[in-house]
CSV table of C-alpha atoms in Angstrom, one decimal:
chain,number,residue,atom,x,y,z
K,1,UNK,CA,-8.8,-7.0,15.1
K,2,UNK,CA,-11.5,-9.2,16.6
K,3,UNK,CA,-13.0,-9.5,13.1
K,4,UNK,CA,-9.8,-10.9,11.7
K,5,UNK,CA,-10.5,-9.2,8.3
K,6,UNK,CA,-7.9,-6.5,8.3
K,7,UNK,CA,-5.2,-8.1,6.1
K,8,UNK,CA,-6.1,-5.9,3.2
K,9,UNK,CA,-5.8,-2.8,5.3
K,10,UNK,CA,-2.4,-3.8,6.6
K,11,UNK,CA,-1.1,-4.7,3.1
K,12,UNK,CA,-2.3,-1.3,1.9
K,13,UNK,CA,-0.5,0.5,4.8
K,14,UNK,CA,2.7,-1.3,4.0
K,15,UNK,CA,2.4,-0.5,0.3
K,16,UNK,CA,1.9,3.2,1.0
K,17,UNK,CA,4.9,3.6,3.2
K,18,UNK,CA,7.1,1.6,0.8
K,19,UNK,CA,5.9,3.9,-2.0
K,20,UNK,CA,6.6,7.1,-0.2
K,21,UNK,CA,10.1,6.1,1.1
K,22,UNK,CA,11.1,4.6,-2.3
K,23,UNK,CA,10.7,8.1,-3.8
K,24,UNK,CA,13.7,9.3,-1.8
K,25,UNK,CA,16.8,8.9,-3.9
K,26,UNK,CA,19.2,8.2,-1.1
K,27,UNK,CA,17.2,5.3,0.3
K,28,UNK,CA,17.1,1.7,-1.0
K,29,UNK,CA,13.7,0.3,0.0
K,30,UNK,CA,12.9,-3.4,-0.4
K,31,UNK,CA,9.8,-4.2,-2.4
K,32,UNK,CA,6.5,-5.5,-0.8
K,33,UNK,CA,6.9,-8.8,-2.6
K,34,UNK,CA,10.2,-9.4,-0.8
K,35,UNK,CA,9.1,-8.4,2.6
K,36,UNK,CA,5.7,-10.0,2.9
K,37,UNK,CA,7.1,-13.5,3.3
K,38,UNK,CA,8.3,-12.3,6.8
K,39,UNK,CA,4.8,-11.4,8.0
K,40,UNK,CA,4.5,-14.3,10.5
K,41,UNK,CA,8.1,-15.3,10.6
K,42,UNK,CA,10.0,-16.3,13.8
K,43,UNK,CA,13.3,-15.2,12.4
K,44,UNK,CA,15.1,-12.4,14.3
K,45,UNK,CA,15.8,-9.0,13.0
K,46,UNK,CA,19.5,-9.7,12.2
K,47,UNK,CA,18.7,-12.8,10.2
K,48,UNK,CA,16.1,-11.0,8.2
K,49,UNK,CA,18.4,-8.0,7.6
K,50,UNK,CA,21.1,-10.3,6.3
K,51,UNK,CA,18.8,-12.1,3.9
K,52,UNK,CA,17.4,-8.8,2.6
K,53,UNK,CA,20.8,-7.0,2.6
K,54,UNK,CA,19.5,-4.0,4.6
K,55,UNK,CA,20.8,-2.0,7.5
K,56,UNK,CA,17.5,-1.1,9.1
K,57,UNK,CA,14.1,-2.7,9.4
K,58,UNK,CA,10.7,-1.2,10.1
K,59,UNK,CA,8.2,-3.4,11.8
K,60,UNK,CA,4.8,-2.6,13.3
K,61,UNK,CA,1.2,-3.6,13.8
K,62,UNK,CA,-2.2,-2.2,12.8
K,63,UNK,CA,-5.5,-2.6,14.5
K,64,UNK,CA,-8.7,-1.3,12.9
K,65,UNK,CA,-12.0,-1.3,14.8
K,66,UNK,CA,-14.9,0.4,12.9
K,67,UNK,CA,-13.7,4.0,12.5
K,68,UNK,CA,-10.7,3.8,14.9
K,69,UNK,CA,-7.2,2.7,14.0
K,70,UNK,CA,-4.2,2.0,16.3
K,71,UNK,CA,-0.8,1.8,14.7
K,72,UNK,CA,2.5,0.9,16.3
K,73,UNK,CA,5.7,1.3,14.3
K,74,UNK,CA,9.4,1.0,15.1
K,75,UNK,CA,12.6,1.3,13.2
K,76,UNK,CA,15.4,-1.1,14.2
K,77,UNK,CA,19.1,-1.2,13.5
K,78,UNK,CA,20.0,-4.6,12.1
K,79,UNK,CA,23.6,-4.5,13.4
K,80,UNK,CA,22.9,-4.1,17.1
K,81,UNK,CA,19.1,-4.6,17.4
K,82,UNK,CA,18.7,-1.1,18.9
K,83,UNK,CA,15.6,1.1,18.2
K,84,UNK,CA,16.3,4.2,16.1
K,85,UNK,CA,12.7,5.4,16.4
K,86,UNK,CA,9.3,4.2,17.6
K,87,UNK,CA,5.9,5.6,18.0
K,88,UNK,CA,2.2,4.7,18.5
K,89,UNK,CA,-0.7,6.4,16.8
K,90,UNK,CA,-4.4,6.4,17.8
K,91,UNK,CA,-6.4,8.0,15.1
K,92,UNK,CA,-9.8,8.0,13.3
K,93,UNK,CA,-9.8,6.2,10.0
K,94,UNK,CA,-10.3,9.4,8.0
K,95,UNK,CA,-6.9,10.6,9.2
K,96,UNK,CA,-5.0,7.5,7.9
K,97,UNK,CA,-3.2,9.6,5.3
K,98,UNK,CA,-1.8,11.8,7.9
K,99,UNK,CA,-0.5,8.8,9.8
K,100,UNK,CA,1.2,7.4,6.7
K,101,UNK,CA,2.9,10.7,6.1
K,102,UNK,CA,3.9,11.0,9.8
K,103,UNK,CA,5.5,7.5,9.8
K,104,UNK,CA,7.3,8.1,6.5
K,105,UNK,CA,8.6,11.5,7.6
K,106,UNK,CA,9.9,10.1,10.9
K,107,UNK,CA,11.7,7.2,9.2
K,108,UNK,CA,13.2,9.4,6.6
K,109,UNK,CA,14.4,11.9,9.3
K,110,UNK,CA,15.8,9.0,11.4
K,111,UNK,CA,17.8,7.5,8.5
K,112,UNK,CA,18.8,10.6,6.5
K,113,UNK,CA,18.9,13.5,8.9
K,114,UNK,CA,20.9,16.3,7.2
K,115,UNK,CA,20.7,14.7,3.7
K,116,UNK,CA,17.0,15.6,3.2
K,117,UNK,CA,15.3,18.9,2.9
K,118,UNK,CA,11.7,19.7,4.1
K,119,UNK,CA,10.6,20.4,0.5
K,120,UNK,CA,12.0,17.1,-1.0
K,121,UNK,CA,10.5,15.1,1.9
K,122,UNK,CA,7.1,16.7,1.5
K,123,UNK,CA,7.2,16.1,-2.3
K,124,UNK,CA,7.9,12.4,-1.7
K,125,UNK,CA,5.3,11.6,0.9
K,126,UNK,CA,2.4,13.7,-0.5
K,127,UNK,CA,0.3,11.4,-2.7
K,128,UNK,CA,-3.0,11.4,-4.5
K,129,UNK,CA,-5.8,11.2,-2.0
K,130,UNK,CA,-9.4,10.3,-2.7
K,131,UNK,CA,-12.1,12.8,-1.9
K,132,UNK,CA,-13.6,10.3,0.6
K,133,UNK,CA,-12.0,7.7,2.8
K,134,UNK,CA,-14.6,5.1,1.7
K,135,UNK,CA,-13.0,5.2,-1.8
K,136,UNK,CA,-9.6,4.4,-0.3
K,137,UNK,CA,-10.9,1.5,1.7
K,138,UNK,CA,-12.6,-0.1,-1.3
K,139,UNK,CA,-9.5,0.5,-3.4
K,140,UNK,CA,-7.4,-1.3,-0.8
K,141,UNK,CA,-9.8,-4.2,-1.0
K,142,UNK,CA,-9.5,-4.3,-4.7
K,143,UNK,CA,-5.7,-4.5,-4.7
K,144,UNK,CA,-5.9,-7.1,-2.0
K,145,UNK,CA,-8.2,-9.3,-4.1
K,146,UNK,CA,-6.0,-8.7,-7.2
K,147,UNK,CA,-2.5,-9.5,-5.8
K,148,UNK,CA,-3.1,-11.5,-2.6
K,149,UNK,CA,-6.0,-13.5,-3.9
K,150,UNK,CA,-6.5,-13.8,-7.7
K,151,UNK,CA,-2.8,-13.6,-8.6
K,152,UNK,CA,-2.4,-16.7,-6.4
K,153,UNK,CA,-5.7,-18.6,-6.6
K,154,UNK,CA,-6.7,-17.6,-10.2
K,155,UNK,CA,-10.3,-18.0,-9.1
K,156,UNK,CA,-12.7,-16.1,-11.2
K,157,UNK,CA,-14.7,-15.1,-8.1
K,158,UNK,CA,-11.6,-13.3,-6.7
K,159,UNK,CA,-11.1,-11.4,-10.0
K,160,UNK,CA,-14.8,-10.3,-10.0
K,161,UNK,CA,-14.6,-9.2,-6.4
K,162,UNK,CA,-11.5,-7.1,-7.2
K,163,UNK,CA,-13.4,-5.4,-10.0
K,164,UNK,CA,-16.4,-4.8,-7.8
K,165,UNK,CA,-14.2,-3.1,-5.2
K,166,UNK,CA,-12.4,-0.9,-7.7
K,167,UNK,CA,-15.6,0.2,-9.4
K,168,UNK,CA,-17.2,1.0,-6.0
K,169,UNK,CA,-14.3,3.2,-5.2
K,170,UNK,CA,-14.7,5.0,-8.6
K,171,UNK,CA,-18.4,5.4,-7.9
K,172,UNK,CA,-17.5,7.2,-4.7
K,173,UNK,CA,-14.7,9.3,-6.3
K,174,UNK,CA,-14.7,9.4,-10.1
K,175,UNK,CA,-11.3,11.1,-10.1
K,176,UNK,CA,-9.4,8.6,-8.0
K,177,UNK,CA,-6.5,7.6,-10.3
K,178,UNK,CA,-5.3,4.8,-8.0
K,179,UNK,CA,-8.6,2.9,-8.5
K,180,UNK,CA,-8.4,3.1,-12.3
K,181,UNK,CA,-4.9,1.8,-12.1
K,182,UNK,CA,-6.1,-1.1,-10.0
K,183,UNK,CA,-8.6,-2.1,-12.6
K,184,UNK,CA,-5.8,-2.1,-15.1
K,185,UNK,CA,-3.6,-4.4,-13.0
K,186,UNK,CA,-6.6,-6.7,-12.2
K,187,UNK,CA,-7.5,-7.1,-15.9
K,188,UNK,CA,-3.9,-7.5,-16.9
K,189,UNK,CA,-3.7,-10.5,-14.5
K,190,UNK,CA,-6.9,-11.9,-15.9
K,191,UNK,CA,-5.8,-11.4,-19.5
K,192,UNK,CA,-2.7,-13.4,-18.7
K,193,UNK,CA,-4.9,-16.3,-17.8
K,194,UNK,CA,-7.8,-16.0,-20.2
K,195,UNK,CA,-6.4,-14.1,-23.2
K,196,UNK,CA,-9.7,-12.4,-23.3
K,197,UNK,CA,-9.4,-9.3,-25.7
K,198,UNK,CA,-12.0,-7.4,-23.6
K,199,UNK,CA,-9.6,-7.6,-20.6
K,200,UNK,CA,-6.9,-6.0,-22.8
K,201,UNK,CA,-9.1,-3.2,-23.8
K,202,UNK,CA,-9.9,-2.5,-20.2
K,203,UNK,CA,-6.2,-2.5,-19.3
K,204,UNK,CA,-5.5,0.1,-21.9
K,205,UNK,CA,-8.6,2.2,-21.1
K,206,UNK,CA,-8.1,2.3,-17.4
K,207,UNK,CA,-4.3,2.8,-17.4
K,208,UNK,CA,-4.7,5.8,-19.7
K,209,UNK,CA,-7.4,7.2,-17.5
K,210,UNK,CA,-5.3,6.8,-14.4
K,211,UNK,CA,-2.4,8.6,-16.1
K,212,UNK,CA,-4.6,11.4,-17.3
K,213,UNK,CA,-5.8,12.0,-13.8
K,214,UNK,CA,-2.4,11.8,-12.2
K,215,UNK,CA,0.7,11.6,-14.5
K,216,UNK,CA,3.0,11.5,-11.4
K,217,UNK,CA,1.4,8.4,-9.9
K,218,UNK,CA,3.9,5.6,-9.8
K,219,UNK,CA,1.5,2.8,-10.6
K,220,UNK,CA,0.1,4.8,-13.6
K,221,UNK,CA,3.5,5.0,-15.1
K,222,UNK,CA,4.3,1.4,-14.3
K,223,UNK,CA,1.0,0.2,-15.8
K,224,UNK,CA,1.5,2.1,-19.1
């Protein structure tokens, strides 16, 4: 966007779609860590596909202006470069979860067709939603400052900002499991650097809280 401050939002969108698709047993989905290095690459689709060992690649763009979002997504066959599916979405920010589900459903249908049932697809793409979109936005910022900032810079200010974002999300929605999990990951990274016992206590406390709120959440299980 013109503000040039939407990287956290794009990262969050990428994570959500990867998370949803990875729940489908017949799909092998490459992790965020592996794909993010191609964000500004000039390599073509075939070269990227060969390096990752995948048959198809999803690429897209996100533009967020105040309460409006525009998302463009396309699924490309690595072998011949042809489009398997593409679409554009113009939505209000509060409908971002619907867009994530629509994109994930379209990709799954394009790749799997008769292999997937409506029930199994819905079970995969339906995830824990906060009661208010503001909580989701703050949570994305927290994960961004945890993994894209502090895990690279190890600057105390980035860690403190991550905690501030997660705690703000929890203030808005006290039952938002994803935010508690974020605090756990942030403090785990901080503990690895400082060996501060208080960090370790916060890791255990928040990961347990996240699991209690949503035992099916992937990050809750991973954190524990």
